[in-house]
Short mmCIF file of C-alpha atoms in Angstrom, two decimals:
data_model
loop_
_atom_site.label_atom_id
_atom_site.label_comp_id
_atom_site.label_asym_id
_atom_site.label_seq_id
_atom_site.Cartn_x
_atom_site.Cartn_y
_atom_site.Cartn_z
CA MET A 17 8.35 2.61 -27.17
CA ASN A 18 9.04 4.44 -30.64
CA THR A 19 6.61 6.07 -33.31
CA ALA A 20 4.82 3.43 -35.25
CA THR A 21 4.54 1.57 -31.29
CA ALA A 22 3.26 4.43 -29.26
CA SER A 23 0.42 5.34 -32.50
CA SER A 24 -0.59 1.44 -32.33
CA THR A 25 -0.63 1.55 -28.62
CA ALA A 26 -2.73 4.84 -28.80
CA SER A 27 -4.91 3.62 -31.83
CA SER A 28 -5.03 -0.18 -29.93
CA GLY A 29 -7.33 2.67 -26.42
CA ARG A 30 -4.02 2.20 -24.48
CA ILE A 31 -3.58 5.74 -23.25
CA PRO A 32 -0.82 6.77 -21.37
CA GLY A 33 -0.12 7.03 -18.54
CA TYR A 34 -1.94 4.58 -15.77
CA TRP A 35 -1.50 4.04 -12.19
CA PHE A 36 -2.16 -0.37 -11.74
CA SER A 37 -0.58 -2.89 -13.18
CA ARG A 38 -1.97 -4.36 -16.73
CA ASN A 39 -1.14 -8.08 -14.68
CA PRO A 40 -4.39 -8.10 -13.23
CA ASP A 41 -3.36 -9.96 -10.82
CA LYS A 42 -1.12 -7.20 -9.50
CA ALA A 43 -3.43 -4.82 -10.09
CA TRP A 44 -5.34 -6.22 -7.90
CA GLY A 45 -2.65 -6.87 -4.42
CA GLU A 46 -1.64 -3.67 -5.33
CA LYS A 47 -5.13 -1.81 -5.36
CA PHE A 48 -4.97 -4.27 -2.31
CA PHE A 49 -2.70 -3.75 -0.09
CA LEU A 50 -2.80 0.71 -0.39
CA LEU A 51 -6.00 0.34 1.39
CA PHE A 52 -4.47 -1.69 3.60
CA LEU A 53 -2.41 1.88 4.51
CA PRO A 54 -5.83 3.48 6.65
CA VAL A 55 -5.88 -0.40 8.17
CA PHE A 56 -1.92 0.13 9.50
CA ILE A 57 -2.14 4.06 11.20
CA VAL A 58 -5.27 3.96 12.12
CA PHE A 59 -3.20 0.26 14.18
CA ASN A 60 -0.88 1.76 15.03
CA THR A 61 -3.00 4.71 16.41
CA VAL A 62 -4.74 2.82 18.50
CA VAL A 63 -1.55 0.69 20.21
CA GLN A 64 0.44 3.69 21.17
CA GLN A 65 -3.33 5.48 22.78
CA MET A 66 -3.75 2.52 24.24
CA GLY A 67 -1.00 2.47 26.11
CA TRP A 68 -0.18 -1.42 24.69
CA LEU A 69 3.84 -0.84 23.75
CA ASP A 70 4.00 -1.06 27.35
CA THR A 71 3.48 -5.74 27.52
CA GLY A 72 5.44 -8.51 28.44
CA ASN A 73 6.80 -11.03 24.94
CA PHE A 74 3.66 -11.70 24.29
CA TRP A 75 2.14 -9.33 23.66
CA ASN A 76 4.68 -7.66 22.04
CA ILE A 77 5.61 -10.03 19.12
CA VAL A 78 1.21 -11.00 18.78
CA GLN A 79 0.20 -6.91 18.19
CA ASN A 80 2.86 -7.01 15.57
CA PHE A 81 1.61 -10.42 14.35
CA LEU A 82 -2.07 -9.18 14.33
CA MET A 83 -1.76 -5.38 12.30
CA TRP A 84 0.65 -8.15 8.86
CA VAL A 85 -0.75 -11.85 9.21
CA PRO A 86 -4.94 -10.74 9.21
CA TYR A 87 -4.76 -8.35 6.73
CA CYS A 88 -2.12 -9.40 4.29
CA LEU A 89 -2.10 -12.56 4.69
CA LEU A 90 -5.30 -13.79 5.45
CA LEU A 91 -7.71 -11.98 4.06
CA PRO A 92 -6.41 -12.58 0.32
CA TRP A 93 -6.23 -16.09 0.88
CA TRP A 94 -10.00 -16.39 1.21
CA LEU A 95 -10.78 -13.44 -1.44
CA ARG A 96 -8.65 -14.56 -3.93
CA ARG A 97 -9.47 -18.95 -3.44
CA ASN A 98 -11.56 -18.81 -6.44
CA SER A 99 -9.33 -16.13 -8.38
CA GLY A 100 -8.76 -18.99 -10.81
CA VAL A 101 -4.99 -18.12 -9.79
CA PRO A 102 -3.83 -20.23 -7.34
CA ALA A 103 -2.48 -18.94 -3.92
CA VAL A 104 1.69 -19.89 -4.55
CA GLU A 105 1.99 -18.09 -8.10
CA SER A 106 -0.26 -15.26 -6.33
CA TYR A 107 1.34 -11.97 -6.19
CA TRP A 108 0.08 -11.10 -3.23
CA LEU A 109 1.43 -14.29 -1.84
CA LYS A 110 5.26 -13.17 -3.70
CA TYR A 111 4.88 -9.87 -2.57
CA ASN A 112 4.37 -11.20 1.35
CA VAL A 113 7.20 -13.72 1.06
CA TYR A 114 9.63 -10.75 -0.46
CA MET A 115 8.56 -8.57 2.17
CA SER A 116 8.94 -11.14 5.11
CA THR A 117 12.32 -12.07 3.26
CA TYR A 118 13.52 -8.35 3.17
CA VAL A 119 12.23 -6.85 6.26
CA PHE A 120 13.95 -10.42 8.37
CA TRP A 121 17.75 -10.19 6.82
CA ALA A 122 17.28 -6.41 7.45
CA THR A 123 15.94 -6.36 11.10
CA TYR A 124 19.11 -9.20 12.01
CA PHE A 125 22.11 -7.71 10.67
CA HIS A 126 21.30 -4.22 9.36
CA THR A 127 19.15 -2.55 12.35
CA GLU A 128 22.47 -2.50 13.84
CA TYR A 129 23.63 0.18 11.45
CA PHE A 130 21.29 2.23 13.26
CA PHE A 131 21.74 1.47 16.53
CA GLN A 132 25.64 2.42 15.71
CA ILE A 133 25.94 5.01 12.84
CA LEU A 134 22.31 7.12 12.40
CA GLY A 135 21.91 6.18 16.65
CA LEU A 136 18.19 4.64 16.98
CA ARG A 137 17.09 3.23 19.94
CA TYR A 138 14.40 0.96 20.86
CA ASN A 139 13.16 0.66 24.89
CA PHE A 140 10.53 -2.28 26.11
CA PRO A 141 10.92 -2.01 29.53
CA GLU A 142 8.46 -5.37 29.94
CA VAL A 143 10.54 -7.40 27.24
CA THR A 144 13.38 -9.27 27.64
CA LEU A 145 13.60 -11.64 24.03
CA TYR A 146 15.86 -10.50 22.41
CA PHE A 147 16.93 -11.72 18.31
CA ASP A 148 20.15 -9.32 16.75
CA SER A 149 23.44 -9.98 15.91
CA PHE A 150 25.63 -11.34 17.46
CA LEU A 151 28.51 -10.47 16.06
CA LEU A 152 27.86 -6.63 14.25
CA GLY A 153 26.60 -3.53 15.73
CA PRO A 154 27.14 -2.61 19.99
CA ASP A 155 28.89 -4.40 22.24
CA GLU A 156 26.39 -7.78 23.53
CA ALA A 157 27.21 -7.62 27.12
CA THR A 158 26.22 -3.64 26.83
CA ALA A 159 23.42 -3.52 24.06
CA ARG A 160 20.68 -3.97 26.57
CA GLU A 161 21.35 -1.17 28.84
CA THR A 162 22.08 1.43 25.84
CA PHE A 163 18.38 0.45 23.93
CA GLN A 164 20.03 -1.24 21.19
CA LYS A 165 18.51 -5.02 21.25
CA ILE A 166 15.76 -5.64 19.17
CA PRO A 167 12.72 -6.65 19.74
CA PRO A 168 11.42 -9.77 17.62
CA SER A 169 8.52 -8.26 17.52
CA MET A 170 9.80 -4.98 15.58
CA TYR A 171 10.43 -8.51 12.48
CA LEU A 172 6.67 -7.92 12.19
CA ASN A 173 5.46 -4.20 12.72
CA ALA A 174 8.04 -3.57 9.49
CA ILE A 175 6.92 -5.86 7.12
CA ALA A 176 3.52 -3.74 7.50
CA PHE A 177 5.75 -0.50 6.99
CA PHE A 178 7.28 -1.74 3.63
CA VAL A 179 4.62 -3.20 2.26
CA VAL A 180 2.51 0.92 2.56
CA TYR A 181 5.95 2.24 1.23
CA HIS A 182 6.40 -0.55 -1.96
CA THR A 183 3.20 -1.42 -3.13
CA ALA A 184 2.49 3.25 -3.36
CA SER A 185 6.21 3.49 -4.79
CA VAL A 186 5.18 1.36 -7.24
CA VAL A 187 2.02 2.47 -8.53
CA ILE A 188 3.63 5.85 -8.74
CA MET A 189 6.44 5.21 -10.91
CA ARG A 190 5.09 2.97 -13.02
CA ARG A 191 2.85 6.43 -13.55
CA VAL A 192 5.77 8.66 -13.96
CA ARG A 193 7.46 6.13 -16.11
CA THR A 194 4.07 5.46 -18.63
CA LEU A 195 3.44 9.06 -19.25
CA THR A 196 6.46 9.22 -21.87
CA PRO A 197 6.23 6.65 -23.92
CA ASN A 198 7.84 7.94 -26.33
CA VAL A 199 10.22 10.04 -25.05
CA SER A 200 13.73 9.63 -25.77
CA PRO A 201 15.71 6.64 -23.35
CA LEU A 202 18.15 8.12 -21.67
CA LEU A 203 15.51 11.67 -21.04
CA ARG A 204 13.14 8.51 -19.63
CA LYS A 205 16.22 6.69 -17.13
CA LEU A 206 16.65 10.05 -16.23
CA LEU A 207 13.60 10.24 -15.40
CA TRP A 208 13.04 7.08 -13.42
CA ALA A 209 17.15 7.20 -12.00
CA LEU A 210 14.23 10.75 -9.95
CA THR A 211 11.73 9.37 -9.34
CA VAL A 212 13.06 5.99 -7.87
CA ALA A 213 15.35 8.89 -5.88
CA VAL A 214 12.81 11.23 -4.60
CA THR A 215 10.13 8.56 -3.23
CA ALA A 216 13.11 6.26 -1.58
CA PHE A 217 14.03 10.30 0.20
CA PHE A 218 10.40 10.89 1.53
CA PHE A 219 9.24 7.14 2.67
CA ALA A 220 12.64 7.42 4.73
CA TRP A 221 11.92 10.85 5.51
CA ALA A 222 8.45 10.47 5.98
CA GLU A 223 8.85 7.80 8.67
CA THR A 224 11.68 9.26 11.46
CA PHE A 225 9.36 12.21 11.10
CA PHE A 226 5.86 10.71 11.31
CA TYR A 227 5.74 7.46 13.75
CA VAL A 228 9.12 9.30 15.52
CA ASN A 229 6.13 11.00 17.41
CA GLU A 230 5.23 11.63 20.83
CA GLY A 231 3.36 9.08 21.76
CA ILE A 232 5.55 6.24 20.68
CA LYS A 233 9.29 8.31 21.58
CA GLN A 234 9.56 6.49 24.93
CA HIS A 235 10.20 3.70 22.63
CA VAL A 236 11.49 3.91 19.17
CA TRP A 237 13.73 7.18 19.80
CA TYR A 238 16.62 8.45 17.30
CA VAL A 239 19.41 10.59 19.41
CA ASP A 240 19.68 13.38 17.28
CA MET A 241 15.85 14.06 15.61
CA ALA A 242 16.87 16.60 13.42
CA ARG A 243 20.39 15.17 12.37
CA MET A 244 18.37 11.86 11.56
CA LEU A 245 16.01 13.74 9.12
CA SER A 246 18.80 15.35 7.15
CA ILE A 247 21.45 13.07 6.72
CA GLY A 248 19.94 9.64 8.49
CA SER A 249 17.29 10.04 5.24
CA VAL A 250 19.44 9.61 3.13
CA CYS A 251 21.68 7.19 4.24
CA TYR A 252 17.66 4.50 5.13
CA MET A 253 16.79 5.77 1.16
CA LEU A 254 19.33 3.50 0.16
CA TYR A 255 16.82 0.84 0.74
CA PHE A 256 14.74 2.02 -1.55
CA LEU A 257 16.84 3.03 -4.44
CA VAL A 258 17.95 -1.32 -4.49
CA SER A 259 14.10 -2.58 -3.58
CA PHE A 260 11.89 -0.01 -5.41
CA PRO A 261 12.95 -0.94 -8.84
CA ASN A 262 13.51 -4.69 -8.22
CA ILE A 263 10.38 -5.46 -6.48
CA TYR A 264 8.52 -3.19 -9.90
CA ARG A 265 9.68 -5.75 -11.68
CA MET A 266 7.98 -8.13 -10.04
CA ASP A 267 5.43 -10.19 -12.57
CA GLU A 268 5.33 -6.29 -14.82
CA ASP A 269 4.19 -6.45 -17.70
CA ASP A 270 4.76 -4.34 -20.07
CA PHE A 271 2.98 -0.43 -21.59
CA ALA A 272 2.57 -2.21 -25.30
CA GLY A 273 0.70 -4.91 -22.63
CA ALA A 274 3.27 -7.73 -23.78
CA GLN A 275 3.29 -10.05 -20.13
CA GLY A 276 6.34 -9.34 -17.34
CA GLU A 277 8.25 -13.00 -16.22
CA ARG A 278 5.48 -14.11 -13.18
CA TRP A 279 8.41 -14.94 -10.80
CA SER A 280 7.47 -17.73 -8.45
CA ALA A 281 8.27 -17.44 -4.90
CA SER A 282 11.25 -19.44 -4.86
CA ARG A 283 12.47 -16.69 -7.00
CA ALA A 284 10.49 -13.68 -4.56
CA PHE A 285 12.46 -14.87 -1.75
CA MET A 286 16.33 -15.20 -3.60
CA GLU A 287 15.23 -11.74 -5.28
CA ALA A 288 14.80 -9.76 -1.39
CA SER A 289 17.73 -11.56 0.33
CA ALA A 290 19.87 -9.98 -2.76
CA VAL A 291 18.79 -6.77 -2.27
CA SER A 292 19.31 -7.14 0.89
CA MET A 293 22.73 -8.11 0.72
CA ILE A 294 23.45 -5.48 -1.61
CA VAL A 295 22.15 -2.86 1.18
CA LEU A 296 24.57 -4.35 3.86
CA PHE A 297 26.87 -3.02 1.54
CA LEU A 298 25.97 0.62 0.84
CA LEU A 299 25.55 0.89 4.55
CA ASP A 300 29.16 -0.07 5.26
CA LEU A 301 29.91 2.20 2.81
CA PHE A 302 28.18 4.82 3.78
CA ALA A 303 30.13 3.95 7.48
CA TRP A 304 32.91 4.32 5.97
CA VAL A 305 32.34 7.30 3.40
CA TYR A 306 30.78 9.91 6.72
CA GLY A 307 30.33 7.80 9.71
CA PRO A 308 27.86 8.11 12.65
CA ILE A 309 26.07 10.80 12.80
CA ILE A 310 25.61 11.16 16.44
#
C-alpha cells in the first residue's frame, strides 16, 4: 500500500491492525470457529477421562462424529439460515469442505509417513475396522500388530483439530499482515513468511506436546517423543506452511475493503486437494533428505 492509499485508509477510519476479515460472512465464521476451541478441549478431556477411547467400531466413530458435526456443521447452518448468504456460498460450509477434504487425503496417505518416518502409533484394541493406503506405509501383513493402521474415527477426529489450528492461524496472520500496510514490499513479505513459519511450527509442536498426554498415550503415542517434538515438528509443520497461507485466501477482502475472490465449494475441494499433494511431496522430500527420526 502506498502513502496515498495509507492516508486515505486512515482518513476513512480504517486503523491498521485487525484480527477478523473485512468480509462479514467470513468474519462471522472465524469468530464462530474460534469459539469451538473450548468445546474441542472439553470434549476431548471428557472422552479421555471417561475411558471412552476403549470402545468398538461403532462408538469409536460416533464419538468423533459428535466432536465435529454438531458444532461445526449443524449449528452454523441453523444460526446462519436467515443470514442472506446461501449455505452453499457461506464461508462456514466452504471452510468445512476444505478441512474435510484436506484431512481425508492427509489421513489416508500422509499418516503412513508419520508411522514410518516419525514413529506415530495407534492402538484401539476394540476397533477392528481400518481404512488407509494399501501401498504406502508399513507391510499390510504386520501393520496392525505394530500399531500402524488407521481407524475411520481418526478422519473425523483430525478435522476438528485442523479447524482449530487453521482458524487461529489465519486470524493471527491477518493481524500481523495488517499492522504493516505501508512498509516496503520486501519487509512485508519477510514478515508474512516469518508469521506463517512460526504459527506452523507452533501448532505442529503443540499438538504433539498437549495431545499425546497421560490420558491418551496408551492409544496414541510416538516411539521417541523427544525427537518428535524437536525434529518431527519440523516435518509436521510442512502441512501448515502450505495450508495456512492457502486457506487465508478464501473469501478474503483486502485492507482497503475491496472484495476478494469468493471461492465456491468445489474450488475449496480442489484447493485442499492440491495442497495435500504438495504436502505429500514435501513429506517425501523430508524422508529423502533426513530419513526416519526413529
